[in-house]
């Protein structure tokens, strides 16, 4: 292990970059004592603050809901997905995507609760944006891995689009790199790999390795490719 090497780091020695603490041991002790003493004092303050924020948001939702019905009228039946969108948006993009990595199984449960279709196994990382207007258009088959910060967009302004033209389907074993963007109407093939930061605008064949904006095929995994079809 690096931390237990007896030989000093050559670069640190050459540049005289000694690693040292900003506080002395007794100062760290005093800080720790104050931290422990103040911790229980701030617990009720934190709870009160969270309750205040929740009450503010809930009252705002209710007021604007009343205003819509009083001054605008009932929403168009065609816009029914908006009816519970604020709930899906809160579950997906205020709670699920912010959970620590060790809660990824609970994150999958919350996405499923909002309507996203997710298979067995696999992993979904933190951050990014998960479709909350048409979550049923997002399908992740078994053993799909989604790194952190990935954006799923499965709706659009164009009218008369079918569900197939808006869906995002990730086939079994697909891997989506960090900070990628998946737009409506694409299918990521089985065992395909999408590089970090890619913007996927069209279907990705099975076993393909893509990257870039827009994403382009760089190659194929062994056993895949046009010659294997």
Coordinates of N, CA and C in Angstrom, one line a residue:
X1 N 0.8 -1.2 0.0 CA 0.0 0.0 0.0 C 0.9 1.2 0.0
X2 N 0.4 2.3 -0.7 CA 1.2 3.5 -0.8 C 1.4 4.2 0.5
X3 N 0.4 4.1 1.4 CA 0.6 4.8 2.7 C 1.6 4.1 3.7
X4 N 2.0 2.9 3.3 CA 2.9 2.2 4.2 C 4.3 2.0 3.6
X5 N 4.6 2.7 2.5 CA 5.9 2.6 1.9 C 6.9 3.4 2.8
X6 N 8.1 2.8 3.0 CA 9.1 3.5 3.8 C 9.9 4.5 2.9
X7 N 10.0 4.2 1.6 CA 10.7 5.1 0.7 C 9.8 6.3 0.5
X8 N 10.4 7.6 0.7 CA 9.6 8.8 0.5 C 9.3 9.0 -1.0
X9 N 8.2 9.7 -1.2 CA 7.8 10.0 -2.6 C 8.8 10.9 -3.2
X10 N 9.4 10.5 -4.4 CA 10.4 11.3 -5.0 C 10.0 12.7 -5.4
X11 N 8.7 12.8 -5.9 CA 8.2 14.1 -6.3 C 8.1 15.1 -5.2
X12 N 7.5 14.5 -4.0 CA 7.4 15.4 -2.8 C 8.8 15.8 -2.3
X13 N 9.7 14.9 -2.3 CA 11.0 15.2 -1.8 C 11.7 16.3 -2.7
X14 N 11.5 16.1 -4.0 CA 12.2 17.0 -5.0 C 11.6 18.4 -4.8
X15 N 10.3 18.6 -4.6 CA 9.7 19.9 -4.6 C 9.5 20.3 -3.1
X16 N 9.9 19.6 -2.2 CA 9.7 19.9 -0.8 C 8.3 20.2 -0.4
X17 N 7.4 19.3 -0.9 CA 6.0 19.4 -0.6 C 5.6 18.6 0.5
X18 N 5.9 19.0 1.7 CA 5.5 18.2 2.9 C 4.0 18.3 3.2
X19 N 3.4 17.2 3.5 CA 2.0 17.1 3.8 C 1.9 17.2 5.3
X20 N 1.1 18.2 5.7 CA 1.0 18.5 7.2 C -0.4 19.0 7.5
X21 N -0.8 18.8 8.7 CA -2.2 19.2 9.2 C -2.2 20.7 9.4
X22 N -3.3 21.4 9.2 CA -3.5 22.8 9.5 C -3.7 23.0 11.0
X23 N -4.0 22.0 11.8 CA -4.2 22.1 13.2 C -3.3 21.2 14.0
X24 N -2.9 21.6 15.2 CA -2.2 20.7 16.1 C -3.1 19.7 16.7
X25 N -2.6 18.6 17.2 CA -3.5 17.5 17.8 C -4.4 18.1 18.9
X26 N -3.9 19.0 19.7 CA -4.8 19.5 20.8 C -5.9 20.4 20.2
X27 N -5.6 21.1 19.1 CA -6.6 21.9 18.5 C -7.7 21.0 17.8
X28 N -7.3 19.9 17.2 CA -8.2 18.9 16.7 C -9.1 18.4 17.8
X29 N -8.6 18.2 19.0 CA -9.3 17.6 20.1 C -10.4 18.6 20.6
X30 N -10.0 19.9 20.7 CA -10.9 20.9 21.1 C -12.1 21.1 20.0
X31 N -11.7 21.0 18.7 CA -12.8 21.1 17.7 C -13.7 19.9 17.8
X32 N -13.2 18.7 18.0 CA -14.0 17.5 18.1 C -15.0 17.6 19.3
X33 N -14.5 18.1 20.4 CA -15.3 18.3 21.6 C -16.5 19.2 21.4
X34 N -16.2 20.4 20.8 CA -17.2 21.4 20.5 C -18.2 20.8 19.5
X35 N -17.7 20.0 18.5 CA -18.6 19.4 17.5 C -19.6 18.5 18.2
X36 N -19.1 17.6 19.1 CA -20.0 16.7 19.7 C -21.0 17.4 20.6
X37 N -20.6 18.5 21.3 CA -21.5 19.2 22.2 C -22.6 19.9 21.4
X38 N -22.2 20.5 20.2 CA -23.2 21.2 19.5 C -24.1 20.4 18.6
X39 N -23.7 19.1 18.4 CA -24.5 18.3 17.5 C -25.9 18.1 17.9
X40 N -26.2 17.7 19.2 CA -27.6 17.6 19.6 C -28.4 18.9 19.6
X41 N -27.7 20.0 19.8 CA -28.3 21.3 19.8 C -28.9 21.6 18.4
X42 N -28.2 21.3 17.4 CA -28.6 21.6 16.0 C -29.6 20.6 15.4
X43 N -29.8 19.5 16.0 CA -30.7 18.5 15.5 C -32.1 19.1 15.4
X44 N -32.7 19.7 16.5 CA -34.1 20.2 16.3 C -34.1 21.4 15.4
X45 N -33.0 22.2 15.3 CA -33.0 23.3 14.3 C -33.0 22.8 12.9
X46 N -32.3 21.7 12.6 CA -32.3 21.1 11.3 C -33.7 20.6 10.9
X47 N -34.3 19.9 11.9 CA -35.7 19.3 11.7 C -36.6 20.5 11.4
X48 N -36.6 21.5 12.2 CA -37.5 22.7 12.0 C -37.3 23.3 10.7
X49 N -36.0 23.4 10.2 CA -35.8 24.0 8.9 C -36.3 23.1 7.8
X50 N -36.2 21.8 7.9 CA -36.7 20.9 6.9 C -38.3 21.0 6.8
X51 N -38.9 21.1 8.0 CA -40.3 21.2 8.1 C -40.8 22.5 7.4
X52 N -40.1 23.6 7.7 CA -40.4 24.9 7.1 C -40.3 24.9 5.6
X53 N -39.3 24.3 5.1 CA -39.1 24.2 3.6 C -40.2 23.3 3.0
X54 N -40.5 22.2 3.7 CA -41.6 21.3 3.2 C -43.0 22.0 3.2
X55 N -43.3 22.8 4.3 CA -44.5 23.5 4.4 C -44.6 24.6 3.3
X56 N -43.5 25.2 3.0 CA -43.4 26.3 2.0 C -43.8 25.7 0.6
X57 N -43.1 24.5 0.3 CA -43.3 23.9 -1.0 C -44.8 23.4 -1.1
X58 N -45.3 22.7 -0.1 CA -46.6 22.1 -0.1 C -47.7 23.2 -0.2
X59 N -47.5 24.3 0.5 CA -48.5 25.4 0.4 C -48.5 26.0 -1.0
X60 N -47.3 26.2 -1.5 CA -47.2 26.7 -2.9 C -47.9 25.9 -3.9
X61 N -47.7 24.5 -3.8 CA -48.3 23.6 -4.8 C -49.8 23.7 -4.7
X62 N -50.3 23.8 -3.4 CA -51.8 23.9 -3.2 C -52.3 25.2 -3.8
X63 N -51.6 26.3 -3.5 CA -52.1 27.6 -4.0 C -52.2 27.7 -5.5
X64 N -51.1 27.2 -6.2 CA -51.1 27.3 -7.6 C -52.1 26.3 -8.2
X65 N -52.4 25.2 -7.5 CA -53.4 24.2 -8.0 C -54.8 24.9 -7.9
X66 N -55.0 25.6 -6.8 CA -56.3 26.3 -6.7 C -56.4 27.4 -7.8
X67 N -55.3 28.1 -8.0 CA -55.3 29.2 -8.9 C -55.6 28.7 -10.3
X68 N -55.1 27.6 -10.7 CA -55.3 27.0 -12.0 C -56.8 26.7 -12.2
X69 N -57.4 26.1 -11.2 CA -58.8 25.7 -11.3 C -59.7 26.9 -11.3
X70 N -59.4 27.9 -10.5 CA -60.2 29.1 -10.4 C -60.1 30.0 -11.6
X71 N -58.9 30.3 -12.1 CA -58.7 31.3 -13.1 C -58.5 30.7 -14.5
X72 N -58.1 29.5 -14.6 CA -57.8 28.9 -15.9 C -58.8 27.8 -16.2
X73 N -59.3 27.1 -15.2 CA -60.2 26.0 -15.5 C -59.5 24.7 -15.4
X74 N -60.2 23.6 -15.6 CA -59.6 22.3 -15.6 C -58.7 22.1 -16.7
X75 N -57.6 21.4 -16.5 CA -56.6 21.2 -17.6 C -57.2 20.3 -18.7
X76 N -56.6 20.5 -19.9 CA -57.0 19.8 -21.0 C -56.7 18.3 -20.7
X77 N -57.7 17.4 -21.1 CA -57.5 16.0 -20.8 C -56.3 15.4 -21.5
X78 N -55.8 16.1 -22.6 CA -54.6 15.6 -23.3 C -53.4 15.8 -22.4
X79 N -53.5 16.7 -21.5 CA -52.3 17.0 -20.6 C -52.3 16.3 -19.3
X80 N -53.0 15.2 -19.2 CA -53.1 14.5 -18.0 C -51.7 14.0 -17.4
X81 N -50.7 13.8 -18.2 CA -49.4 13.4 -17.6 C -48.9 14.5 -16.6
X82 N -49.4 15.7 -16.8 CA -49.0 16.8 -15.9 C -49.6 16.6 -14.5
X83 N -50.7 15.8 -14.4 CA -51.5 15.8 -13.2 C -50.6 15.4 -12.0
X84 N -49.8 14.4 -12.1 CA -49.0 13.9 -11.0 C -47.5 14.1 -11.3
X85 N -47.2 15.0 -12.3 CA -45.8 15.1 -12.6 C -44.9 15.6 -11.5
X86 N -45.5 16.5 -10.7 CA -44.7 17.1 -9.6 C -44.3 16.0 -8.6
X87 N -45.2 15.0 -8.4 CA -44.8 13.9 -7.5 C -43.7 13.1 -8.2
X88 N -43.8 12.7 -9.4 CA -42.8 11.9 -10.1 C -41.5 12.7 -10.2
X89 N -41.6 14.0 -10.4 CA -40.4 14.8 -10.5 C -39.6 14.9 -9.1
X90 N -40.4 14.9 -8.1 CA -39.8 15.0 -6.7 C -39.2 13.6 -6.4
X91 N -39.9 12.5 -6.7 CA -39.4 11.2 -6.4 C -38.1 10.9 -7.2
X92 N -38.2 11.2 -8.5 CA -37.0 10.9 -9.4 C -35.8 11.8 -9.2
X93 N -36.1 13.1 -9.3 CA -35.0 14.1 -9.4 C -34.7 14.9 -8.2
X94 N -35.5 14.7 -7.1 CA -35.1 15.4 -5.8 C -34.7 14.4 -4.8
X95 N -35.1 13.1 -5.0 CA -34.8 12.1 -4.0 C -33.9 11.0 -4.6
X96 N -34.4 10.3 -5.6 CA -33.7 9.1 -6.1 C -32.3 9.4 -6.6
X97 N -32.2 10.4 -7.5 CA -30.8 10.7 -8.1 C -29.8 11.2 -7.1
X98 N -30.3 11.7 -5.9 CA -29.4 12.2 -4.9 C -29.0 11.2 -3.8
X99 N -29.5 10.1 -3.8 CA -29.2 9.1 -2.8 C -27.7 8.6 -3.0
X100 N -27.0 8.4 -1.9 CA -25.7 7.9 -1.9 C -25.6 6.6 -2.7
X101 N -24.4 6.2 -3.2 CA -24.3 5.1 -4.1 C -24.7 3.8 -3.4
X102 N -24.5 3.7 -2.1 CA -24.8 2.4 -1.4 C -26.4 2.2 -1.4
X103 N -27.1 3.2 -1.8 CA -28.6 3.1 -1.8 C -29.1 2.9 -3.2
X104 N -28.3 2.3 -4.1 CA -28.7 2.2 -5.5 C -29.9 1.3 -5.6
X105 N -30.1 0.3 -4.8 CA -31.2 -0.6 -4.9 C -32.5 0.1 -4.5
X106 N -32.4 1.0 -3.5 CA -33.6 1.8 -3.2 C -33.9 2.8 -4.3
X107 N -32.8 3.3 -4.9 CA -33.0 4.2 -6.0 C -33.7 3.6 -7.2
X108 N -33.4 2.3 -7.5 CA -34.2 1.6 -8.5 C -35.6 1.4 -8.1
X109 N -35.9 1.2 -6.8 CA -37.3 1.0 -6.4 C -38.0 2.3 -6.6
X110 N -37.4 3.5 -6.3 CA -38.1 4.7 -6.5 C -38.4 5.0 -7.9
X111 N -37.4 4.7 -8.8 CA -37.6 4.9 -10.2 C -38.8 4.0 -10.7
X112 N -38.8 2.8 -10.3 CA -40.0 1.9 -10.6 C -41.3 2.5 -10.1
X113 N -41.3 3.0 -8.9 CA -42.5 3.6 -8.3 C -43.0 4.7 -9.2
X114 N -42.2 5.5 -9.9 CA -42.6 6.6 -10.7 C -43.1 6.1 -12.1
X115 N -42.7 4.8 -12.5 CA -43.2 4.3 -13.7 C -42.1 3.8 -14.7
X116 N -40.8 4.1 -14.3 CA -39.7 3.6 -15.1 C -39.6 2.1 -15.0
X117 N -39.4 1.4 -16.2 CA -39.4 0.0 -16.2 C -38.0 -0.5 -16.1
X118 N -37.6 -1.2 -15.0 CA -36.2 -1.6 -14.8 C -36.2 -3.1 -14.5
X119 N -35.3 -3.8 -15.1 CA -35.1 -5.2 -14.9 C -34.3 -5.6 -13.7
X120 N -33.8 -6.8 -13.7 CA -33.1 -7.3 -12.5 C -31.6 -6.9 -12.7
X121 N -30.9 -6.9 -11.5 CA -29.5 -6.7 -11.5 C -29.1 -5.2 -12.0
X122 N -27.9 -5.1 -12.4 CA -27.4 -3.8 -12.9 C -27.2 -2.8 -11.8
X123 N -27.0 -1.5 -12.3 CA -26.7 -0.4 -11.3 C -27.1 0.9 -12.0
X124 N -27.6 1.8 -11.1 CA -27.9 3.2 -11.6 C -27.3 4.1 -10.6
X125 N -26.4 5.0 -11.2 CA -25.6 5.9 -10.4 C -26.3 7.2 -10.0
X126 N -25.6 8.0 -9.2 CA -26.2 9.2 -8.7 C -26.2 10.3 -9.7
X127 N -27.0 11.3 -9.5 CA -27.0 12.5 -10.3 C -27.7 12.4 -11.6
X128 N -27.6 13.4 -12.5 CA -28.3 13.4 -13.8 C -29.8 13.8 -13.7
X129 N -30.5 13.3 -14.7 CA -31.9 13.6 -14.7 C -32.6 12.3 -15.2
X130 N -33.7 11.9 -14.5 CA -34.5 10.8 -15.0 C -35.8 11.3 -15.4
X131 N -36.2 10.9 -16.6 CA -37.5 11.3 -17.2 C -38.6 11.2 -16.2
X132 N -39.4 12.3 -16.0 CA -40.5 12.3 -15.0 C -41.8 12.7 -15.7
X133 N -41.8 13.1 -16.9 CA -43.1 13.4 -17.6 C -43.7 12.2 -18.2
X134 N -42.9 11.4 -18.9 CA -43.3 10.1 -19.5 C -42.3 9.0 -19.0
X135 N -42.3 8.7 -17.7 CA -41.3 7.7 -17.2 C -41.5 6.3 -17.8
X136 N -42.8 6.0 -18.2 CA -43.0 4.7 -18.8 C -42.3 4.5 -20.1
X137 N -41.8 5.5 -20.7 CA -41.1 5.4 -22.0 C -39.6 5.0 -21.8
X138 N -39.2 4.9 -20.5 CA -37.8 4.5 -20.2 C -37.8 3.0 -19.8
X139 N -37.0 2.2 -20.5 CA -37.0 0.8 -20.2 C -35.5 0.4 -20.1
X140 N -35.2 -0.2 -18.9 CA -33.9 -0.8 -18.7 C -34.0 -2.3 -18.4
X141 N -33.5 -3.1 -19.3 CA -33.5 -4.5 -19.2 C -32.6 -5.0 -18.1
X142 N -32.4 -6.3 -18.0 CA -31.6 -6.9 -16.9 C -30.1 -6.5 -17.1
X143 N -29.5 -6.3 -15.9 CA -28.0 -6.1 -15.9 C -27.5 -4.9 -16.7
X144 N -28.3 -3.9 -16.7 CA -27.9 -2.6 -17.3 C -27.1 -1.8 -16.3
X145 N -26.0 -1.2 -16.7 CA -25.3 -0.3 -15.8 C -25.3 1.1 -16.3
X146 N -25.8 2.0 -15.4 CA -25.9 3.4 -15.7 C -25.0 4.2 -14.8
X147 N -23.9 4.8 -15.3 CA -23.0 5.5 -14.4 C -23.6 6.8 -13.9
X148 N -22.9 7.6 -13.2 CA -23.4 8.8 -12.5 C -23.7 10.0 -13.5
X149 N -24.7 10.8 -13.3 CA -24.9 12.0 -14.0 C -25.5 11.8 -15.4
X150 N -26.2 10.7 -15.6 CA -26.8 10.4 -17.0 C -28.2 11.1 -17.1
X151 N -28.5 11.6 -18.2 CA -29.7 12.3 -18.5 C -30.6 11.5 -19.4
X152 N -31.8 11.2 -18.9 CA -32.8 10.5 -19.7 C -33.9 11.4 -20.1
X153 N -34.1 11.7 -21.4 CA -35.2 12.5 -21.9 C -36.0 11.7 -22.9
X154 N -37.3 11.4 -22.4 CA -38.1 10.5 -23.2 C -39.5 11.2 -23.5
X155 N -39.4 12.5 -23.8 CA -40.6 13.2 -24.3 C -40.1 14.4 -25.1
X156 N -41.0 14.9 -25.9 CA -40.7 16.0 -26.8 C -41.9 16.8 -27.2
X157 N -41.6 17.9 -27.9 CA -42.7 18.8 -28.3 C -43.4 18.4 -29.5
X158 N -42.8 17.6 -30.4 CA -43.4 17.2 -31.6 C -44.7 16.4 -31.4
X159 N -45.8 16.8 -32.1 CA -47.0 16.1 -31.9 C -47.1 14.8 -32.7
X160 N -48.1 14.0 -32.4 CA -48.4 12.8 -33.1 C -47.3 11.8 -33.0
X161 N -46.4 11.9 -32.1 CA -45.3 10.9 -31.9 C -45.9 9.7 -31.2
X162 N -45.5 8.5 -31.7 CA -45.9 7.3 -31.1 C -45.0 7.0 -29.9
X163 N -45.4 6.0 -29.1 CA -44.6 5.7 -27.9 C -43.2 5.2 -28.4
X164 N -43.1 4.5 -29.5 CA -41.9 4.0 -30.1 C -40.9 5.1 -30.5
X165 N -41.5 6.3 -30.8 CA -40.7 7.4 -31.2 C -40.2 8.3 -30.1
X166 N -40.7 7.9 -28.9 CA -40.3 8.6 -27.7 C -39.5 7.8 -26.7
X167 N -39.5 6.5 -26.9 CA -38.9 5.6 -25.9 C -37.4 5.7 -25.8
X168 N -36.9 5.2 -24.7 CA -35.4 5.0 -24.5 C -35.3 3.6 -23.9
X169 N -34.7 2.7 -24.7 CA -34.6 1.3 -24.3 C -33.2 0.9 -24.2
X170 N -32.8 0.4 -23.1 CA -31.4 -0.1 -22.8 C -31.5 -1.6 -22.7
X171 N -31.0 -2.3 -23.7 CA -31.0 -3.7 -23.7 C -30.1 -4.4 -22.7
X172 N -30.3 -5.6 -22.4 CA -29.5 -6.3 -21.4 C -28.0 -6.2 -21.5
X173 N -27.4 -5.9 -20.4 CA -25.9 -5.8 -20.4 C -25.3 -4.5 -20.9
X174 N -26.2 -3.5 -21.3 CA -25.6 -2.3 -21.8 C -25.0 -1.5 -20.7
X175 N -24.0 -0.6 -21.1 CA -23.3 0.2 -20.2 C -23.4 1.7 -20.6
X176 N -23.8 2.6 -19.8 CA -23.9 4.0 -20.1 C -22.9 4.8 -19.3
X177 N -22.0 5.4 -19.9 CA -20.9 6.2 -19.2 C -21.4 7.4 -18.6
X178 N -20.6 8.0 -17.7 CA -21.0 9.1 -16.9 C -21.3 10.3 -17.7
X179 N -22.3 11.1 -17.3 CA -22.7 12.4 -17.9 C -23.2 12.3 -19.3
X180 N -23.6 11.1 -19.7 CA -24.2 10.9 -21.1 C -25.6 11.5 -21.1
X181 N -26.0 11.8 -22.4 CA -27.4 12.3 -22.6 C -28.1 11.4 -23.6
X182 N -29.2 10.8 -23.2 CA -30.0 9.9 -24.0 C -31.3 10.7 -24.4
X183 N -31.5 10.9 -25.7 CA -32.7 11.6 -26.2 C -33.8 10.7 -26.6
X184 N -35.0 11.2 -26.9 CA -36.1 10.3 -27.2 C -35.9 9.5 -28.5
X185 N -36.5 8.3 -28.4 CA -36.5 7.4 -29.6 C -35.3 6.7 -29.9
X186 N -34.5 6.2 -28.9 CA -33.3 5.5 -29.2 C -33.3 4.1 -28.5
X187 N -32.6 3.2 -29.0 CA -32.4 1.9 -28.4 C -30.9 1.6 -28.3
X188 N -30.4 1.3 -27.1 CA -29.0 0.9 -26.9 C -29.0 -0.6 -26.9
X189 N -28.3 -1.2 -27.8 CA -28.3 -2.7 -28.0 C -27.7 -3.4 -26.9
X190 N -27.9 -4.7 -26.9 CA -27.4 -5.6 -25.9 C -25.8 -5.5 -25.8
X191 N -25.3 -5.4 -24.5 CA -23.9 -5.3 -24.3 C -23.2 -4.2 -24.9
X192 N -23.9 -3.2 -25.4 CA -23.3 -2.0 -26.0 C -22.7 -1.1 -24.9
X193 N -21.7 -0.3 -25.3 CA -21.0 0.6 -24.4 C -21.1 2.1 -24.9
X194 N -21.6 3.0 -24.1 CA -21.7 4.4 -24.4 C -20.7 5.1 -23.6
X195 N -19.7 5.8 -24.2 CA -18.7 6.5 -23.5 C -19.2 7.7 -22.7
X196 N -18.4 8.1 -21.7 CA -18.8 9.2 -20.9 C -18.9 10.5 -21.7
X197 N -20.0 11.2 -21.3 CA -20.2 12.5 -22.0 C -20.8 12.4 -23.4
X198 N -21.2 11.2 -23.8 CA -21.8 11.1 -25.1 C -23.2 11.6 -25.2
X199 N -23.6 12.1 -26.4 CA -25.0 12.5 -26.6 C -25.5 11.5 -27.7
X200 N -26.4 10.6 -27.2 CA -26.9 9.5 -28.1 C -28.1 10.0 -28.8
X201 N -28.0 10.1 -30.1 CA -29.2 10.6 -30.9 C -29.8 9.6 -31.8
X202 N -29.2 8.4 -31.9 CA -29.8 7.3 -32.7 C -29.5 6.0 -32.1
X203 N -30.1 4.9 -32.6 CA -29.9 3.6 -32.1 C -28.4 3.2 -32.1
X204 N -28.1 2.4 -31.1 CA -26.7 1.8 -31.0 C -26.8 0.3 -31.1
X205 N -26.1 -0.3 -32.1 CA -26.2 -1.7 -32.3 C -25.7 -2.5 -31.1
X206 N -26.0 -3.7 -31.0 CA -25.6 -4.6 -30.0 C -24.1 -4.7 -30.0
X207 N -23.5 -4.6 -28.8 CA -22.0 -4.8 -28.7 C -21.2 -3.7 -29.2
X208 N -21.8 -2.6 -29.7 CA -21.1 -1.4 -30.2 C -20.5 -0.6 -29.1
X209 N -19.4 0.1 -29.4 CA -18.8 1.0 -28.5 C -18.9 2.4 -29.1
X210 N -19.6 3.3 -28.5 CA -19.8 4.6 -29.1 C -19.4 5.7 -28.1
X211 N -19.1 6.9 -28.7 CA -18.7 8.1 -27.9 C -18.8 9.3 -28.8
X212 N -18.8 10.5 -28.1 CA -18.8 11.7 -28.8 C -20.2 12.4 -28.8
X213 N -20.3 13.6 -29.4 CA -21.5 14.3 -29.5 C -21.7 14.9 -30.9
X214 N -22.6 14.3 -31.7 CA -23.4 13.1 -31.4 C -22.6 11.8 -31.3
X215 N -23.1 10.8 -30.6 CA -22.3 9.6 -30.5 C -22.1 8.9 -31.8
X216 N -20.9 8.4 -32.0 CA -20.5 7.6 -33.2 C -19.9 6.3 -32.8
X217 N -20.0 5.3 -33.7 CA -19.5 4.0 -33.4 C -18.0 4.0 -33.6
X218 N -17.2 3.6 -32.5 CA -15.8 3.6 -32.5 C -15.3 2.1 -32.8
X219 N -16.1 1.2 -32.5 CA -15.7 -0.2 -32.7 C -16.8 -1.1 -32.1
X220 N -16.4 -2.4 -32.0 CA -17.4 -3.4 -31.4 C -16.6 -4.3 -30.4
X221 N -17.3 -4.8 -29.5 CA -16.8 -5.9 -28.6 C -16.6 -7.1 -29.4
X222 N -15.7 -8.0 -28.9 CA -15.5 -9.3 -29.5 C -16.8 -10.1 -29.6
X223 N -17.0 -10.6 -30.8 CA -18.2 -11.4 -31.1 C -19.3 -10.6 -31.6
X224 N -19.1 -9.2 -31.7 CA -20.2 -8.4 -32.3 C -19.7 -7.6 -33.5
X225 N -20.6 -7.0 -34.1 CA -20.2 -6.2 -35.3 C -20.9 -6.7 -36.5
X226 N -20.8 -5.9 -37.6 CA -21.5 -6.2 -38.9 C -21.0 -7.6 -39.4
X227 N -19.8 -8.0 -39.2 CA -19.3 -9.2 -39.7 C -19.8 -10.4 -39.0
X228 N -20.4 -10.1 -37.8 CA -20.9 -11.2 -36.9 C -22.4 -11.4 -37.1
X229 N -23.0 -10.5 -37.8 CA -24.5 -10.6 -38.0 C -24.8 -11.7 -39.0

